[in-house]
Amino acid sequence: PEAFFRPNLLLSDAILQRVAADVASGRPKVVWDAFCGQGCLTFALLAERRCGHIVALDRSGPSLATLRDNLEEHGLADQASIITADLGSPVELRLLRARLLDDEFPGGDLPRPDVLIADPGRNGMPKAFRRFVHEMQVPTVVYLGSGRAALKDCALLQKRGYEIEAFAPYDAYPHQARLEVVVRLRWRGG
């Protein structure tokens, strides 16, 4: 019951390839996959060697257990950190921030992301998570979403110092006036 798959499976590969290309444009060593669910993007990026390490984040324990099993079965588990966290909770985001490896927190155990993938679902990014992304100043954000929530998130990220570099629409919801989009944003400061 906690699983989610793209509604139009015929477009899944095209969307995945677009995300992979946008991730690779940042030449990342470390990618964070936020709201990763069962980790379709995480698994594909590691299997295609698009980055050195992925931090997979989601609040669903069963979904992350499935991801962990798949990574172990394919010998990719040592290239991923899997973290259960509610990315809408300011308390959990502060705890996550304290785990970052950087000058402010030298004892951290999580590498800082070069690229952040966000696939937050139909309601978009929680406000606390948008602030978290801004505070981390991730160089590249690859956003997957649809509807007003995606537009709102992209507009708010632009107000916080990100610039849209690429935008790809997909008709993933046949017979509806709604598109799935993959948006690549770069940090410009602000």
mmCIF file of N, CA and C in Angstrom, residues 91-187:
data_model
loop_
_atom_site.group_PDB
_atom_site.id
_atom_site.type_symbol
_atom_site.label_atom_id
_atom_site.label_comp_id
_atom_site.label_asym_id
_atom_site.label_seq_id
_atom_site.Cartn_x
_atom_site.Cartn_y
_atom_site.Cartn_z
ATOM 1 N N VAL A 91 12.109 19.113 12.616
ATOM 2 C CA VAL A 91 12.967 18.442 13.602
ATOM 3 C C VAL A 91 13.840 17.399 12.904
ATOM 4 N N GLU A 92 13.220 16.572 12.062
ATOM 5 C CA GLU A 92 14.005 15.539 11.366
ATOM 6 C C GLU A 92 14.988 16.155 10.375
ATOM 7 N N LEU A 93 14.629 17.267 9.760
ATOM 8 C CA LEU A 93 15.552 17.933 8.839
ATOM 9 C C LEU A 93 16.745 18.519 9.590
ATOM 10 N N ARG A 94 16.524 19.033 10.801
ATOM 11 C CA ARG A 94 17.658 19.522 11.611
ATOM 12 C C ARG A 94 18.590 18.369 11.982
ATOM 13 N N LEU A 95 18.008 17.221 12.311
ATOM 14 C CA LEU A 95 18.830 16.049 12.622
ATOM 15 C C LEU A 95 19.614 15.595 11.390
ATOM 16 N N LEU A 96 18.981 15.656 10.252
ATOM 17 C CA LEU A 96 19.656 15.299 9.000
ATOM 18 C C LEU A 96 20.786 16.275 8.708
ATOM 19 N N ARG A 97 20.532 17.561 8.906
ATOM 20 C CA ARG A 97 21.560 18.595 8.694
ATOM 21 C C ARG A 97 22.758 18.367 9.599
ATOM 22 N N ALA A 98 22.512 17.927 10.824
ATOM 23 C CA ALA A 98 23.604 17.686 11.776
ATOM 24 C C ALA A 98 24.469 16.499 11.350
ATOM 25 N N ARG A 99 23.958 15.650 10.467
ATOM 26 C CA ARG A 99 24.723 14.488 10.001
ATOM 27 C C ARG A 99 25.595 14.792 8.788
ATOM 28 N N LEU A 100 25.484 16.007 8.232
ATOM 29 C CA LEU A 100 26.271 16.354 7.046
ATOM 30 C C LEU A 100 27.753 16.472 7.380
ATOM 31 N N LEU A 101 28.567 15.987 6.469
ATOM 32 C CA LEU A 101 30.013 16.155 6.574
ATOM 33 C C LEU A 101 30.378 17.523 6.015
ATOM 34 N N ASP A 102 30.775 18.454 6.856
ATOM 35 C CA ASP A 102 31.251 19.743 6.376
ATOM 36 C C ASP A 102 31.978 20.464 7.505
ATOM 37 N N ASP A 103 32.423 21.680 7.245
ATOM 38 C CA ASP A 103 33.193 22.425 8.238
ATOM 39 C C ASP A 103 32.396 22.709 9.504
ATOM 40 N N GLU A 104 31.080 22.947 9.337
ATOM 41 C CA GLU A 104 30.244 23.267 10.491
ATOM 42 C C GLU A 104 30.018 22.050 11.384
ATOM 43 N N PHE A 105 29.900 20.871 10.768
ATOM 44 C CA PHE A 105 29.681 19.632 11.500
ATOM 45 C C PHE A 105 30.716 18.587 11.054
ATOM 46 N N PRO A 106 31.974 18.681 11.508
ATOM 47 C CA PRO A 106 33.014 17.782 11.016
ATOM 48 C C PRO A 106 32.790 16.313 11.394
ATOM 49 N N GLY A 107 31.926 16.048 12.367
ATOM 50 C CA GLY A 107 31.697 14.662 12.779
ATOM 51 C C GLY A 107 30.572 13.989 12.036
ATOM 52 N N GLY A 108 30.049 14.616 10.988
ATOM 53 C CA GLY A 108 28.912 14.068 10.263
ATOM 54 C C GLY A 108 29.262 12.799 9.493
ATOM 55 N N ASP A 109 28.230 12.040 9.127
ATOM 56 C CA ASP A 109 28.438 10.797 8.387
ATOM 57 C C ASP A 109 27.772 10.786 7.016
ATOM 58 N N LEU A 110 27.143 11.910 6.627
ATOM 59 C CA LEU A 110 26.499 11.979 5.319
ATOM 60 C C LEU A 110 27.232 12.948 4.410
ATOM 61 N N PRO A 111 27.572 12.497 3.209
ATOM 62 C CA PRO A 111 28.222 13.411 2.267
ATOM 63 C C PRO A 111 27.238 14.456 1.752
ATOM 64 N N ARG A 112 27.709 15.663 1.561
ATOM 65 C CA ARG A 112 26.895 16.766 1.036
ATOM 66 C C ARG A 112 26.568 16.462 -0.431
ATOM 67 N N PRO A 113 25.321 16.725 -0.860
ATOM 68 C CA PRO A 113 24.936 16.391 -2.239
ATOM 69 C C PRO A 113 25.484 17.369 -3.270
ATOM 70 N N ASP A 114 25.880 16.818 -4.412
ATOM 71 C CA ASP A 114 26.191 17.614 -5.596
ATOM 72 C C ASP A 114 24.912 17.835 -6.398
ATOM 73 N N VAL A 115 24.028 16.831 -6.345
ATOM 74 C CA VAL A 115 22.734 16.878 -7.023
ATOM 75 C C VAL A 115 21.683 16.330 -6.072
ATOM 76 N N LEU A 116 20.535 16.993 -6.042
ATOM 77 C CA LEU A 116 19.399 16.520 -5.262
ATOM 78 C C LEU A 116 18.258 16.225 -6.219
ATOM 79 N N ILE A 117 17.745 15.011 -6.165
ATOM 80 C CA ILE A 117 16.552 14.652 -6.916
ATOM 81 C C ILE A 117 15.390 14.766 -5.944
ATOM 82 N N ALA A 118 14.339 15.460 -6.338
ATOM 83 C CA ALA A 118 13.141 15.569 -5.499
ATOM 84 C C ALA A 118 11.936 15.128 -6.314
ATOM 85 N N ASP A 119 11.269 14.094 -5.830
ATOM 86 C CA ASP A 119 10.065 13.565 -6.467
ATOM 87 C C ASP A 119 8.992 13.481 -5.384
ATOM 88 N N PRO A 120 8.486 14.659 -4.938
ATOM 89 C CA PRO A 120 7.695 14.710 -3.717
ATOM 90 C C PRO A 120 6.245 14.245 -3.795
ATOM 91 N N GLY A 121 5.743 13.913 -4.926
ATOM 92 C CA GLY A 121 4.346 13.495 -4.990
ATOM 93 C C GLY A 121 3.424 14.656 -5.305
ATOM 94 N N ARG A 122 2.144 14.375 -5.321
ATOM 95 C CA ARG A 122 1.177 15.349 -5.846
ATOM 96 C C ARG A 122 1.048 16.625 -5.038
ATOM 97 N N ASN A 123 1.403 16.613 -3.761
ATOM 98 C CA ASN A 123 1.290 17.831 -2.945
ATOM 99 C C ASN A 123 2.535 18.706 -2.990
ATOM 100 N N GLY A 124 3.572 18.258 -3.662
ATOM 101 C CA GLY A 124 4.795 19.046 -3.773
ATOM 102 C C GLY A 124 5.675 18.953 -2.539
ATOM 103 N N MET A 125 6.713 19.758 -2.522
ATOM 104 C CA MET A 125 7.670 19.772 -1.415
ATOM 105 C C MET A 125 7.066 20.420 -0.174
ATOM 106 N N PRO A 126 7.274 19.812 0.972
ATOM 107 C CA PRO A 126 6.884 20.513 2.197
ATOM 108 C C PRO A 126 7.718 21.788 2.360
ATOM 109 N N LYS A 127 7.136 22.796 2.956
ATOM 110 C CA LYS A 127 7.804 24.086 3.142
ATOM 111 C C LYS A 127 9.144 23.919 3.856
ATOM 112 N N ALA A 128 9.172 23.095 4.886
ATOM 113 C CA ALA A 128 10.417 22.887 5.639
ATOM 114 C C ALA A 128 11.503 22.287 4.749
ATOM 115 N N PHE A 129 11.118 21.413 3.810
ATOM 116 C CA PHE A 129 12.111 20.805 2.929
ATOM 117 C C PHE A 129 12.647 21.819 1.922
ATOM 118 N N ARG A 130 11.764 22.701 1.396
ATOM 119 C CA ARG A 130 12.254 23.753 0.489
ATOM 120 C C ARG A 130 13.284 24.616 1.200
ATOM 121 N N ARG A 131 13.032 24.969 2.454
ATOM 122 C CA ARG A 131 14.004 25.759 3.228
ATOM 123 C C ARG A 131 15.308 25.000 3.390
ATOM 124 N N PHE A 132 15.197 23.699 3.662
ATOM 125 C CA PHE A 132 16.364 22.843 3.834
ATOM 126 C C PHE A 132 17.221 22.838 2.565
ATOM 127 N N VAL A 133 16.581 22.710 1.415
ATOM 128 C CA VAL A 133 17.301 22.723 0.128
ATOM 129 C C VAL A 133 18.016 24.055 -0.048
ATOM 130 N N HIS A 134 17.332 25.143 0.247
ATOM 131 C CA HIS A 134 17.933 26.474 0.138
ATOM 132 C C HIS A 134 19.131 26.619 1.068
ATOM 133 N N GLU A 135 19.001 26.180 2.307
ATOM 134 C CA GLU A 135 20.098 26.288 3.271
ATOM 135 C C GLU A 135 21.318 25.473 2.839
ATOM 136 N N MET A 136 21.084 24.316 2.219
ATOM 137 C CA MET A 136 22.207 23.481 1.775
ATOM 138 C C MET A 136 22.847 24.017 0.508
ATOM 139 N N GLN A 137 22.122 24.835 -0.246
ATOM 140 C CA GLN A 137 22.614 25.385 -1.504
ATOM 141 C C GLN A 137 23.167 24.289 -2.424
ATOM 142 N N VAL A 138 22.346 23.282 -2.625
ATOM 143 C CA VAL A 138 22.734 22.174 -3.504
ATOM 144 C C VAL A 138 22.957 22.734 -4.906
ATOM 145 N N PRO A 139 24.088 22.433 -5.537
ATOM 146 C CA PRO A 139 24.375 23.008 -6.857
ATOM 147 C C PRO A 139 23.325 22.710 -7.929
ATOM 148 N N THR A 140 22.786 21.489 -7.947
ATOM 149 C CA THR A 140 21.795 21.103 -8.951
ATOM 150 C C THR A 140 20.627 20.394 -8.276
ATOM 151 N N VAL A 141 19.419 20.800 -8.618
ATOM 152 C CA VAL A 141 18.205 20.126 -8.163
ATOM 153 C C VAL A 141 17.479 19.614 -9.396
ATOM 154 N N VAL A 142 17.123 18.334 -9.383
ATOM 155 C CA VAL A 142 16.313 17.750 -10.443
ATOM 156 C C VAL A 142 14.966 17.429 -9.811
ATOM 157 N N TYR A 143 13.942 18.107 -10.277
ATOM 158 C CA TYR A 143 12.614 18.036 -9.673
ATOM 159 C C TYR A 143 11.654 17.288 -10.593
ATOM 160 N N LEU A 144 10.935 16.325 -10.031
ATOM 161 C CA LEU A 144 9.884 15.617 -10.761
ATOM 162 C C LEU A 144 8.567 15.944 -10.097
ATOM 163 N N GLY A 145 7.578 16.311 -10.884
ATOM 164 C CA GLY A 145 6.290 16.620 -10.296
ATOM 165 C C GLY A 145 5.250 16.908 -11.348
ATOM 166 N N SER A 146 4.071 17.286 -10.864
ATOM 167 C CA SER A 146 2.994 17.619 -11.791
ATOM 168 C C SER A 146 2.044 18.613 -11.142
ATOM 169 N N GLY A 147 1.298 19.291 -11.984
ATOM 170 C CA GLY A 147 0.261 20.187 -11.515
ATOM 171 C C GLY A 147 0.765 21.451 -10.851
ATOM 172 N N ARG A 148 -0.149 22.070 -10.104
ATOM 173 C CA ARG A 148 0.152 23.337 -9.447
ATOM 174 C C ARG A 148 1.290 23.221 -8.436
ATOM 175 N N ALA A 149 1.359 22.080 -7.758
ATOM 176 C CA ALA A 149 2.404 21.912 -6.747
ATOM 177 C C ALA A 149 3.793 22.027 -7.366
ATOM 178 N N ALA A 150 3.990 21.439 -8.543
ATOM 179 C CA ALA A 150 5.287 21.524 -9.216
ATOM 180 C C ALA A 150 5.596 22.966 -9.615
ATOM 181 N N LEU A 151 4.592 23.660 -10.147
ATOM 182 C CA LEU A 151 4.800 25.062 -10.523
ATOM 183 C C LEU A 151 5.148 25.905 -9.302
ATOM 184 N N LYS A 152 4.424 25.685 -8.205
ATOM 185 C CA LYS A 152 4.670 26.440 -6.981
ATOM 186 C C LYS A 152 6.081 26.171 -6.454
ATOM 187 N N ASP A 153 6.470 24.897 -6.409
ATOM 188 C CA ASP A 153 7.804 24.566 -5.904
ATOM 189 C C ASP A 153 8.899 25.203 -6.744
ATOM 190 N N CYS A 154 8.773 25.120 -8.060
ATOM 191 C CA CYS A 154 9.795 25.707 -8.933
ATOM 192 C C CYS A 154 9.848 27.225 -8.768
ATOM 193 N N ALA A 155 8.684 27.865 -8.667
ATOM 194 C CA ALA A 155 8.654 29.321 -8.476
ATOM 195 C C ALA A 155 9.296 29.706 -7.146
ATOM 196 N N LEU A 156 8.998 28.963 -6.086
ATOM 197 C CA LEU A 156 9.571 29.280 -4.782
ATOM 198 C C LEU A 156 11.077 28.997 -4.732
ATOM 199 N N LEU A 157 11.524 27.942 -5.421
ATOM 200 C CA LEU A 157 12.965 27.686 -5.486
ATOM 201 C C LEU A 157 13.669 28.796 -6.263
ATOM 202 N N GLN A 158 13.015 29.316 -7.297
ATOM 203 C CA GLN A 158 13.599 30.441 -8.038
ATOM 204 C C GLN A 158 13.729 31.672 -7.142
ATOM 205 N N LYS A 159 12.745 31.919 -6.313
ATOM 206 C CA LYS A 159 12.818 33.058 -5.394
ATOM 207 C C LYS A 159 13.942 32.891 -4.376
ATOM 208 N N ARG A 160 14.329 31.645 -4.124
ATOM 209 C CA ARG A 160 15.362 31.366 -3.130
ATOM 210 C C ARG A 160 16.749 31.178 -3.751
ATOM 211 N N GLY A 161 16.926 31.516 -5.011
ATOM 212 C CA GLY A 161 18.266 31.506 -5.591
ATOM 213 C C GLY A 161 18.537 30.453 -6.640
ATOM 214 N N TYR A 162 17.527 29.688 -7.030
ATOM 215 C CA TYR A 162 17.720 28.694 -8.082
ATOM 216 C C TYR A 162 17.208 29.243 -9.411
ATOM 217 N N GLU A 163 17.785 28.739 -10.495
ATOM 218 C CA GLU A 163 17.390 29.148 -11.837
ATOM 219 C C GLU A 163 17.049 27.900 -12.643
ATOM 220 N N ILE A 164 15.933 27.942 -13.346
ATOM 221 C CA ILE A 164 15.544 26.802 -14.179
ATOM 222 C C ILE A 164 16.454 26.756 -15.402
ATOM 223 N N GLU A 165 17.099 25.614 -15.597
ATOM 224 C CA GLU A 165 17.971 25.418 -16.766
ATOM 225 C C GLU A 165 17.315 24.556 -17.839
ATOM 226 N N ALA A 166 16.507 23.608 -17.410
ATOM 227 C CA ALA A 166 15.869 22.705 -18.367
ATOM 228 C C ALA A 166 14.507 22.297 -17.827
ATOM 229 N N PHE A 167 13.574 22.121 -18.745
ATOM 230 C CA PHE A 167 12.201 21.791 -18.383
ATOM 231 C C PHE A 167 11.678 20.819 -19.429
ATOM 232 N N ALA A 168 11.284 19.612 -19.008
ATOM 233 C CA ALA A 168 10.786 18.624 -19.962
ATOM 234 C C ALA A 168 9.413 18.125 -19.513
ATOM 235 N N PRO A 169 8.369 18.377 -20.313
ATOM 236 C CA PRO A 169 7.029 17.894 -19.972
ATOM 237 C C PRO A 169 6.769 16.500 -20.563
ATOM 238 N N TYR A 170 5.976 15.714 -19.843
ATOM 239 C CA TYR A 170 5.586 14.369 -20.300
ATOM 240 C C TYR A 170 4.086 14.204 -20.065
ATOM 241 N N ASP A 171 3.396 13.674 -21.055
ATOM 242 C CA ASP A 171 1.961 13.440 -20.929
ATOM 243 C C ASP A 171 1.748 12.096 -20.231
ATOM 244 N N ALA A 172 2.051 12.079 -18.953
ATOM 245 C CA ALA A 172 2.001 10.846 -18.165
ATOM 246 C C ALA A 172 0.598 10.541 -17.659
ATOM 247 N N TYR A 173 -0.314 11.465 -17.805
ATOM 248 C CA TYR A 173 -1.683 11.286 -17.320
ATOM 249 C C TYR A 173 -2.635 11.420 -18.510
ATOM 250 N N PRO A 174 -2.762 10.357 -19.308
ATOM 251 C CA PRO A 174 -3.598 10.443 -20.510
ATOM 252 C C PRO A 174 -5.027 10.895 -20.184
ATOM 253 N N HIS A 175 -5.561 11.682 -21.066
ATOM 254 C CA HIS A 175 -6.938 12.184 -20.978
ATOM 255 C C HIS A 175 -7.145 13.128 -19.798
ATOM 256 N N GLN A 176 -6.085 13.718 -19.317
ATOM 257 C CA GLN A 176 -6.174 14.712 -18.251
ATOM 258 C C GLN A 176 -5.387 15.945 -18.673
ATOM 259 N N ALA A 177 -5.760 17.066 -18.134
ATOM 260 C CA ALA A 177 -5.052 18.314 -18.447
ATOM 261 C C ALA A 177 -3.931 18.518 -17.441
ATOM 262 N N ARG A 178 -3.087 17.511 -17.283
ATOM 263 C CA ARG A 178 -1.997 17.574 -16.315
ATOM 264 C C ARG A 178 -0.780 16.870 -16.908
ATOM 265 N N LEU A 179 0.373 17.492 -16.779
ATOM 266 C CA LEU A 179 1.615 16.918 -17.294
ATOM 267 C C LEU A 179 2.565 16.601 -16.149
ATOM 268 N N GLU A 180 3.345 15.567 -16.328
ATOM 269 C CA GLU A 180 4.472 15.288 -15.431
ATOM 270 C C GLU A 180 5.639 16.095 -15.991
ATOM 271 N N VAL A 181 6.431 16.715 -15.132
ATOM 272 C CA VAL A 181 7.571 17.498 -15.605
ATOM 273 C C VAL A 181 8.843 17.066 -14.890
ATOM 274 N N VAL A 182 9.927 17.173 -15.616
ATOM 275 C CA VAL A 182 11.265 17.021 -15.043
ATOM 276 C C VAL A 182 11.944 18.373 -15.242
ATOM 277 N N VAL A 183 12.343 18.988 -14.133
ATOM 278 C CA VAL A 183 12.924 20.328 -14.177
ATOM 279 C C VAL A 183 14.308 20.284 -13.545
ATOM 280 N N ARG A 184 15.297 20.827 -14.261
ATOM 281 C CA ARG A 184 16.643 20.939 -13.690
ATOM 282 C C ARG A 184 16.867 22.388 -13.289
ATOM 283 N N LEU A 185 17.227 22.577 -12.022
ATOM 284 C CA LEU A 185 17.491 23.912 -11.489
ATOM 285 C C LEU A 185 18.925 23.972 -11.004
ATOM 286 N N ARG A 186 19.569 25.121 -11.198
ATOM 287 C CA ARG A 186 20.943 25.359 -10.718
ATOM 288 C C ARG A 186 20.937 26.450 -9.661
ATOM 289 N N TRP A 187 21.793 26.288 -8.689
ATOM 290 C CA TRP A 187 21.953 27.296 -7.649
ATOM 291 C C TRP A 187 22.711 28.474 -8.226
#
